[in-house]
């Protein structure tokens, strides 16, 4: 059912698990600043100062990884831990040592690392120079990426440059609910998304020219997308709204990289039409790619998808007389009442949406190799170690992945559960738990304990690994 070398993984991100926020001369990141100084933005004024304390407890994480029988582990590097002021002028050797140990330990246990360079935690020093809104950020990211390829690329063969540019752009610079907490609707998100694509493309070209010949790895960016369908399948407006919705999430980043080197046409025309309607003068709010820079087209060696949920879509939504992404998109999403919602309000459980999205990706983006780099199920409120719903969720979802491979012939290469551990869930703090392992945040030891769903995932992995390699020693 699953290819023999299928990647069975789980993921985490540096700020969500590491703690050690100022240990060993780590520099502050925008999430440190956001949590420490912005009142009322994060649940219970919580922060990632300690989180799971993985900076000190890495070996316990490794035990969890082994207990699950993972073949792959996805982690992110803290840019400000490696380069405290964001630049390669100052390298923090303690940070290098930490990640060297993590990578070496994984390999010693026969687990392959997938490494994300950027998972929401920009060095504050770079934010002070304009952050992702400034054009210069792309070169800074490229230097950081080269440093990482140079330092870790002899052992790391799967790279994600940027995690979820959509979330950084929209939640961080339009809605202001993520760091850096800017609320500059209708303009900043497009600029930030653009600079993230430029940064990603520069890093991919650096890898391709200078590191790939020797290191032979693969580089992509992780794109988050819900599966969407029209609320009223017979409505022409509904179908058009659904297309716009997809263009403004998945298409925003995948179209330039996989199809044309530019944004989806429907996205630009919708933005420009809205600008005209509200009398916005000046050029398009959606930047253009310069001919003088290396193209973003073709800068992904595989498709990295973060999928959590599905939506029904109808036309509408906006911000009155203010320009914003929502009104540009002119498409609102609603939850189908027949879909159960787990934990957080946004997460409707729709495993079949993943299969449909995978088929859509195959058909739209030229049949790429796909890694599902995140997928998970949260719990909120009364804690259940016997989390049977999440067990079902993983069974159902992995079955849909199997159908995508077996029946729709999508080239899926791996599946990464989100997350290895309960962790700092951004604006929701520690109130939302995505882990396969429970972490007790009330005590200093941060004890990890496997959930029933962790045991279930381990069983699934064991079953498939033995089925897919008949007769071979593991
Ligand atoms: C992922 O994003 C992140 O990569 C990961 O770090 C995180 O822990 C994980 O999700 C679980 O949340 O509150 O109505 O504005 C997933 C994509 C997009 C899902 C934004 C939540 C917010 C909906 N996310 N969305 S709302």
Coordinates of C-alpha atoms and ligand atoms in Angstrom, one line a residue:
X1 CA 0.0 0.0 0.0
X2 CA 2.7 2.5 1.0
X3 CA 6.0 2.7 -0.9
X4 CA 8.8 0.9 0.9
X5 CA 10.8 4.1 1.6
X6 CA 7.7 6.0 2.7
X7 CA 8.6 8.6 5.4
X8 CA 6.7 8.1 8.7
X9 CA 7.3 11.2 10.7
X10 CA 6.2 13.7 13.3
X11 CA 7.0 17.4 13.5
X12 CA 7.8 20.2 15.9
X13 CA 9.0 23.8 15.6
X14 CA 11.8 25.5 17.6
X15 CA 9.9 28.2 19.4
X16 CA 7.0 25.8 20.2
X17 CA 9.2 23.3 22.1
X18 CA 12.8 24.4 22.8
X19 CA 12.5 27.0 25.6
X20 CA 16.0 28.3 26.5
X21 CA 14.9 31.5 25.0
X22 CA 18.0 33.4 26.1
X23 CA 20.3 30.5 27.0
X24 CA 23.9 30.4 25.8
X25 CA 23.6 33.8 24.0
X26 CA 20.6 33.0 21.8
X27 CA 19.2 36.3 20.4
X28 CA 15.6 37.2 20.9
X29 CA 13.1 36.4 18.1
X30 CA 9.9 38.2 17.2
X31 CA 7.9 35.6 19.2
X32 CA 10.0 36.4 22.3
X33 CA 9.1 40.0 21.9
X34 CA 5.5 39.4 21.0
X35 CA 4.9 37.2 24.1
X36 CA 6.9 39.4 26.5
X37 CA 5.6 42.8 25.5
X38 CA 2.2 42.5 23.8
X39 CA -0.4 42.2 26.5
X40 CA -3.6 40.3 25.7
X41 CA -2.5 38.7 22.5
X42 CA -1.5 35.2 23.8
X43 CA -3.7 33.0 25.9
X44 CA -3.1 33.6 29.6
X45 CA -0.1 35.9 28.7
X46 CA 1.9 32.6 28.3
X47 CA 5.2 32.4 26.4
X48 CA 7.7 29.9 25.0
X49 CA 10.5 30.8 27.5
X50 CA 10.6 27.2 28.7
X51 CA 7.9 25.4 26.6
X52 CA 8.9 21.7 26.5
X53 CA 12.4 22.6 27.4
X54 CA 13.7 20.6 24.5
X55 CA 16.8 22.7 24.5
X56 CA 17.8 20.8 27.7
X57 CA 15.7 17.7 27.3
X58 CA 16.4 16.7 23.7
X59 CA 17.3 13.2 24.7
X60 CA 13.8 12.7 26.0
X61 CA 12.4 13.8 22.7
X62 CA 14.6 11.3 21.0
X63 CA 13.2 8.6 23.2
X64 CA 9.7 9.6 22.2
X65 CA 10.7 9.5 18.5
X66 CA 12.1 6.0 19.0
X67 CA 9.0 4.9 20.9
X68 CA 6.9 5.8 17.9
X69 CA 9.2 4.0 15.5
X70 CA 9.4 7.1 13.2
X71 CA 11.6 7.0 10.1
X72 CA 11.7 10.8 9.9
X73 CA 11.6 13.7 12.3
X74 CA 10.8 17.2 11.2
X75 CA 12.3 20.0 13.4
X76 CA 13.0 23.6 12.8
X77 CA 16.1 25.6 13.5
X78 CA 15.9 28.8 15.6
X79 CA 17.6 31.4 13.4
X80 CA 18.3 33.6 16.4
X81 CA 19.9 30.7 18.3
X82 CA 22.3 30.1 15.5
X83 CA 22.8 33.7 14.5
X84 CA 21.8 35.9 17.5
X85 CA 21.6 39.2 15.4
X86 CA 20.3 37.4 12.3
X87 CA 23.5 37.8 10.4
X88 CA 26.5 35.5 9.8
X89 CA 28.8 38.1 11.4
X90 CA 28.1 36.4 14.7
X91 CA 27.7 32.6 14.9
X92 CA 26.6 31.1 18.2
X93 CA 28.6 27.9 18.5
X94 CA 26.5 26.6 21.3
X95 CA 23.5 26.8 19.0
X96 CA 25.5 24.9 16.3
X97 CA 26.5 22.3 18.9
X98 CA 22.9 21.8 19.9
X99 CA 21.6 21.1 16.4
X100 CA 24.6 19.0 15.6
X101 CA 23.8 16.8 18.5
X102 CA 20.1 16.5 17.5
X103 CA 21.0 15.6 13.9
X104 CA 23.7 13.2 14.9
X105 CA 21.5 11.5 17.5
X106 CA 18.7 11.1 15.0
X107 CA 21.0 9.6 12.4
X108 CA 22.5 7.2 15.0
X109 CA 19.0 6.0 15.6
X110 CA 18.3 5.6 11.9
X111 CA 15.9 8.5 11.8
X112 CA 16.2 11.0 9.0
X113 CA 15.9 14.7 9.9
X114 CA 13.7 17.0 7.8
X115 CA 14.8 20.5 8.7
X116 CA 12.8 23.7 8.5
X117 CA 14.9 26.9 8.4
X118 CA 12.1 29.2 9.3
X119 CA 9.0 28.5 11.4
X120 CA 7.7 31.9 12.4
X121 CA 10.6 33.0 14.6
X122 CA 12.5 35.9 12.9
X123 CA 15.4 37.3 14.8
X124 CA 14.2 40.5 16.5
X125 CA 17.3 42.3 15.2
X126 CA 16.1 41.8 11.6
X127 CA 12.6 42.9 12.6
X128 CA 14.1 46.1 13.8
X129 CA 15.3 46.6 10.2
X130 CA 11.8 46.1 8.8
X131 CA 11.6 42.3 9.0
X132 CA 9.8 40.5 6.2
X133 CA 8.4 43.8 4.8
X134 CA 11.9 45.0 3.8
X135 CA 13.3 43.9 0.4
X136 CA 16.7 43.2 2.0
X137 CA 15.3 40.3 4.1
X138 CA 15.6 37.9 1.2
X139 CA 19.4 38.3 1.0
X140 CA 19.6 37.9 4.8
X141 CA 17.6 34.7 4.7
X142 CA 19.7 33.4 1.8
X143 CA 22.9 34.0 3.9
X144 CA 21.3 32.2 6.8
X145 CA 20.2 29.3 4.6
X146 CA 23.7 29.0 3.1
X147 CA 25.1 28.9 6.5
X148 CA 22.8 26.0 7.4
X149 CA 23.4 24.1 4.2
X150 CA 27.1 24.5 4.8
X151 CA 27.0 23.5 8.5
X152 CA 24.3 20.7 8.5
X153 CA 23.8 19.7 4.9
X154 CA 26.3 16.9 4.9
X155 CA 23.7 15.1 7.1
X156 CA 20.4 16.8 6.3
X157 CA 18.8 15.8 3.0
X158 CA 15.3 17.2 3.3
X159 CA 15.0 20.9 3.7
X160 CA 12.0 23.2 4.2
X161 CA 13.0 26.9 3.7
X162 CA 9.9 28.6 5.1
X163 CA 6.9 27.2 6.9
X164 CA 3.5 28.5 5.9
X165 CA 4.3 31.9 4.3
X166 CA 0.5 32.5 4.2
X167 CA 0.3 32.4 8.0
X168 CA 3.3 34.7 8.5
X169 CA 2.0 37.1 6.0
X170 CA -1.7 37.2 6.9
X171 CA -1.8 36.3 10.6
X172 CA 1.4 38.2 11.4
X173 CA 1.0 41.4 9.3
X174 CA -2.7 41.7 8.5
X175 CA -4.6 40.2 11.4
X176 CA -1.8 40.9 14.0
X177 CA -2.6 37.7 15.9
X178 CA 0.9 36.3 15.3
X179 CA 4.2 38.0 15.8
X180 CA 5.2 40.6 14.8
X181 CA 1.6 41.6 15.5
X182 CA 1.2 44.2 12.7
X183 CA -2.3 45.1 11.5
X184 CA -1.7 46.7 8.1
X185 CA -4.6 45.3 6.1
X186 CA -4.5 44.9 2.4
X187 CA -0.9 45.8 1.8
X188 CA 1.7 44.3 4.2
X189 CA 0.6 40.7 3.7
X190 CA 1.2 40.8 0.0
X191 CA 4.6 42.5 0.5
X192 CA 5.6 40.0 3.1
X193 CA 4.4 37.0 1.0
X194 CA 6.4 38.4 -1.9
X195 CA 9.6 38.8 0.1
X196 CA 9.1 35.3 1.5
X197 CA 8.9 33.9 -2.0
X198 CA 12.0 35.9 -3.0
X199 CA 13.9 34.6 0.0
X200 CA 12.8 31.0 -0.6
X201 CA 13.8 31.2 -4.3
X202 CA 17.2 32.7 -3.5
X203 CA 17.9 29.9 -0.9
X204 CA 16.8 27.2 -3.4
X205 CA 19.1 28.6 -6.1
X206 CA 22.0 28.7 -3.6
X207 CA 21.4 25.1 -2.7
X208 CA 21.0 24.1 -6.3
X209 CA 24.2 25.8 -7.4
X210 CA 26.5 25.4 -4.5
X211 CA 25.4 22.5 -2.3
X212 CA 23.3 20.1 -4.3
X213 CA 26.1 18.7 -6.4
X214 CA 27.8 17.3 -3.3
X215 CA 25.0 17.1 -0.8
X216 CA 22.2 15.7 -3.1
X217 CA 19.3 16.7 -0.9
X218 CA 15.9 18.3 -1.7
X219 CA 14.5 21.7 -0.8
X220 CA 11.0 23.0 -0.7
X221 CA 8.7 25.4 1.2
X222 CA 5.7 24.2 3.3
X223 CA 2.4 25.5 2.1
X224 CA -0.7 25.3 4.2
X225 CA -4.1 24.8 2.6
X226 CA -7.5 23.7 3.6
X227 CA -9.5 21.7 1.1
X228 CA -12.5 23.8 -0.1
X229 CA -15.7 23.1 -2.0
X230 CA -18.5 25.5 -3.0
X231 CA -21.2 25.7 -0.4
X232 CA -23.8 25.6 -3.2
X233 CA -22.3 23.2 -5.8
X234 CA -24.7 24.4 -8.5
X235 CA -23.9 28.1 -8.2
X236 CA -21.6 29.7 -10.7
X237 CA -20.7 32.5 -8.2
X238 CA -20.0 29.8 -5.6
X239 CA -17.6 28.0 -7.9
X240 CA -15.8 31.2 -8.8
X241 CA -15.6 32.1 -5.1
X242 CA -14.1 28.7 -4.3
X243 CA -11.5 29.2 -7.0
X244 CA -10.6 32.6 -5.6
X245 CA -10.3 31.2 -2.1
X246 CA -7.8 28.6 -3.3
X247 CA -5.9 31.2 -5.4
X248 CA -5.5 33.3 -2.2
X249 CA -4.2 30.5 -0.1
X250 CA -2.6 27.6 -1.9
X251 CA -2.2 29.4 -5.3
X252 CA -0.6 32.5 -3.7
X253 CA 2.5 30.5 -3.1
X254 CA 2.2 27.3 -5.1
X255 CA 1.3 29.0 -8.5
X256 CA 4.5 31.1 -8.7
X257 CA 6.7 28.1 -7.6
X258 CA 5.1 25.3 -9.6
X259 CA 3.2 26.8 -12.5
X260 CA 4.1 30.2 -13.9
X261 CA 6.7 32.1 -11.8
X262 CA 3.9 34.6 -11.1
X263 CA 0.8 34.9 -8.9
X264 CA -2.5 33.4 -10.1
X265 CA -4.1 35.8 -12.6
X266 CA -7.4 35.7 -10.6
X267 CA -5.6 36.9 -7.5
X268 CA -4.1 39.9 -9.2
X269 CA -7.2 40.9 -11.0
X270 CA -9.3 40.6 -7.8
X271 CA -6.8 42.8 -5.8
X272 CA -6.6 45.4 -8.6
X273 CA -10.4 45.5 -9.0
X274 CA -10.8 46.1 -5.3
X275 CA -8.2 48.8 -5.4
X276 CA -10.0 50.6 -8.2
X277 CA -13.3 50.3 -6.4
X278 CA -12.0 51.9 -3.2
X279 CA -10.0 54.5 -5.0
X280 CA -6.6 53.2 -4.0
X281 CA -4.0 55.0 -6.0
X282 CA -0.4 53.9 -6.8
X283 CA 0.6 50.6 -8.3
X284 CA -0.8 47.2 -7.6
X285 CA -0.8 46.2 -4.0
X286 CA 0.5 42.8 -5.2
X287 CA 4.2 43.2 -6.0
X288 CA 5.7 41.9 -9.2
X289 CA 8.6 39.6 -9.6
X290 CA 11.6 41.4 -11.0
X291 CA 13.3 40.1 -14.2
X292 CA 16.6 40.9 -12.6
X293 CA 16.3 38.3 -9.9
X294 CA 16.4 34.5 -10.3
X295 CA 13.0 33.1 -11.1
X296 CA 10.8 31.5 -8.4
X297 CA 9.5 29.1 -11.0
X298 CA 10.8 25.6 -10.4
X299 CA 12.3 26.3 -7.0
X300 CA 10.8 23.3 -5.2
X301 CA 12.1 19.7 -5.4
X302 CA 8.9 18.4 -3.9
X303 CA 5.5 19.7 -2.7
X304 CA 5.3 20.1 1.1
X305 CA 1.7 20.3 2.3
X306 CA 0.4 21.2 5.7
X307 CA -3.2 20.1 5.8
X308 CA -5.6 20.3 8.7
X309 CA -9.1 20.9 7.7
X310 CA -11.8 21.6 5.0
X311 CA -14.2 24.4 4.3
X312 CA -17.3 25.2 2.2
X313 CA -17.1 28.5 0.4
X314 CA -19.5 31.2 -0.8
X315 CA -18.9 34.7 -2.2
X316 CA -18.7 37.7 0.2
X317 CA -16.7 38.9 3.2
X318 CA -14.8 42.1 3.6
X319 CA -13.9 45.0 5.7
X320 CA -16.2 47.8 4.7
X321 CA -14.4 50.7 3.2
X322 CA -11.0 49.4 4.2
X323 CA -8.9 47.4 1.8
X324 CA -8.0 43.9 3.2
X325 CA -7.2 40.5 2.0
X326 CA -10.7 39.2 2.8
X327 CA -12.4 41.7 0.6
X328 CA -9.9 41.2 -2.2
X329 CA -10.6 37.5 -2.0
X330 CA -14.4 38.0 -1.9
X331 CA -15.0 34.5 -0.6
X332 CA -16.0 33.4 2.9
X333 CA -15.6 30.0 4.4
X334 CA -18.1 28.2 6.4
X335 CA -18.1 24.9 8.4
X336 CA -20.3 22.1 7.2
X337 CA -22.3 21.2 10.3
X338 CA -21.9 17.5 9.6
X339 CA -18.1 17.8 10.2
X340 CA -17.1 17.2 13.8
X341 CA -14.9 20.0 15.3
X342 CA -12.1 19.0 17.5
X343 CA -10.4 21.2 20.1
X344 CA -9.9 24.5 18.4
X345 CA -12.8 26.1 16.6
X346 CA -11.1 26.1 13.2
X347 CA -10.4 22.4 13.0
X348 CA -13.2 20.5 11.5
X349 CA -12.2 16.8 11.1
X350 CA -12.4 16.0 7.4
X351 CA -9.9 13.2 6.4
X352 CA -11.4 12.8 2.9
X353 CA -10.5 16.5 2.3
X354 CA -6.9 15.5 2.4
X355 CA -7.4 12.9 -0.4
X356 CA -9.2 15.4 -2.6
X357 CA -6.6 18.1 -2.0
X358 CA -3.8 15.6 -2.9
X359 CA -5.5 14.8 -6.1
X360 CA -6.0 18.5 -6.8
X361 CA -2.3 19.1 -6.2
X362 CA -1.3 16.3 -8.5
X363 CA -3.5 17.7 -11.3
X364 CA -2.7 21.3 -10.8
X365 CA 1.0 21.3 -10.1
X366 CA 2.3 18.7 -12.5
X367 CA 2.3 15.6 -10.4
X368 CA 5.0 16.6 -7.9
X369 CA 6.4 14.3 -5.2
X370 CA 4.4 15.3 -2.1
X371 CA 5.3 15.2 1.6
X372 CA 2.5 15.9 4.0
X373 CA 4.6 17.9 6.3
X374 CA 1.8 18.6 8.9
X375 CA -1.5 17.1 9.8
X376 CA -3.0 16.7 13.3
X377 CA -5.8 16.9 15.7
X378 CA -6.0 19.0 18.9
X379 CA -7.6 18.7 22.2
X380 CA -8.7 21.5 24.5
X381 CA -10.1 21.4 28.0
X382 CA -10.5 18.2 30.1
X383 CA -7.4 16.2 29.3
X384 CA -7.8 12.8 27.9
X385 CA -4.9 10.4 27.8
X386 CA -7.2 7.9 26.3
X387 CA -7.8 10.1 23.3
X388 CA -9.9 7.7 21.2
X389 CA -11.2 10.4 18.8
X390 CA -7.6 11.3 17.8
X391 CA -6.9 7.6 17.3
X392 CA -9.7 7.4 14.8
X393 CA -8.6 10.6 13.2
X394 CA -5.1 9.2 12.5
X395 CA -6.6 5.9 11.2
X396 CA -9.1 7.6 8.9
X397 CA -6.6 10.1 7.7
X398 CA -3.8 7.6 6.9
X399 CA -6.4 5.5 5.1
X400 CA -7.2 8.5 2.9
X401 CA -3.5 9.0 2.2
X402 CA -3.4 5.3 1.2
X403 CA -6.3 5.8 -1.2
X404 CA -4.6 8.9 -2.7
X405 CA -1.5 6.8 -3.4
X406 CA -3.3 3.6 -4.5
X407 CA -6.3 4.8 -6.3
X408 CA -5.5 8.4 -7.4
X409 CA -1.8 7.6 -8.0
X410 CA -0.6 10.7 -6.2
X411 CA 3.1 10.5 -5.6
X412 CA 3.0 10.9 -1.8
X413 CA 6.4 10.2 -0.2
X414 CA 5.7 10.8 3.5
X415 CA 3.4 11.8 6.3
X416 CA 4.3 13.9 9.3
X417 CA 1.9 14.0 12.2
X418 CA 1.7 17.3 14.0
X419 CA 3.0 17.1 16.6
X420 CA 5.5 14.9 18.5
X421 CA 4.7 16.8 21.7
X422 CA 2.1 19.0 23.2
X423 CA 3.7 22.5 22.8
X424 CA 3.3 26.2 22.7
X425 CA 0.4 26.6 20.3
X426 CA 1.2 30.3 19.3
X427 CA -1.7 32.6 20.3
X428 CA -3.4 29.7 22.0
X429 CA -0.5 29.2 24.4
X430 CA -0.5 25.8 26.1
X431 CA -4.3 25.6 26.1
X432 CA -4.4 23.6 22.8
X433 CA -2.7 20.2 22.7
X434 CA -1.6 18.7 19.4
X435 CA 1.0 16.2 20.8
X436 CA 1.3 12.4 20.4
X437 CA 3.0 12.8 23.8
X438 CA 1.5 14.7 26.7
X439 CA 3.8 17.2 28.3
X440 CA 3.2 18.3 31.9
X441 CA 3.8 22.0 31.7
X442 CA 3.0 22.4 35.4
X443 CA 6.2 20.8 36.6
X444 CA 9.8 21.6 36.0
X445 CA 10.7 18.2 34.6
X446 CA 8.2 18.7 31.7
X447 CA 7.5 14.9 31.8
X448 CA 6.5 13.4 28.5
X449 CA 3.8 10.6 28.5
X450 CA 2.5 8.9 25.4
X451 CA -1.2 9.3 24.6
X452 CA -3.3 6.4 23.4
X453 CA -3.1 8.1 19.9
X454 CA 0.7 8.0 20.1
X455 CA 0.5 4.2 20.7
X456 CA -2.0 4.0 17.8
X457 CA 0.3 5.9 15.4
X458 CA 3.2 3.6 16.5
X459 CA 1.1 0.6 15.6
X460 CA 0.1 2.0 12.2
X461 CA 3.8 2.7 11.5
X462 CA 4.9 -0.7 12.6
X463 CA 2.2 -2.4 10.5
X464 CA 3.0 -0.6 7.3
X465 CA 6.8 -0.8 7.7
X466 CA 6.5 -4.6 8.0
X467 CA 4.0 -4.9 5.1
X468 CA 6.0 -2.7 2.8
X469 CA 9.2 -4.5 3.2
X470 CA 8.3 -8.2 3.2
X471 CA 11.0 -10.5 4.1
X472 CA 13.5 -7.7 4.7
X473 CA 15.1 -7.2 8.1
X474 CA 14.0 -3.8 9.5
Ligands
LIG1 C1 0.2 25.0 11.7 O1 -0.5 26.0 11.0 C2 1.6 25.6 12.2 O2 2.6 25.3 11.2 C3 2.0 24.9 13.5 O3 3.1 25.6 14.0 C4 0.9 24.9 14.5 O4 1.2 24.3 15.7 C5 -0.2 24.0 13.8 O5 -0.6 24.6 12.7 C6 -1.5 23.8 14.7 O6 -2.2 25.1 14.7 O7 -7.8 31.1 14.3 O8 -9.7 31.1 12.7 O9 -7.7 32.6 12.4 C7 -1.7 25.5 10.5 C8 -2.5 26.5 9.6 C9 -3.7 28.6 9.6 C10 -4.4 26.9 11.1 C11 -4.4 29.6 10.4 C12 -5.1 27.9 11.9 C13 -6.1 30.0 12.0 C14 -7.5 30.0 11.9 N1 -3.2 27.5 10.4 N2 -5.5 29.0 11.1 S1 -8.2 31.3 12.9

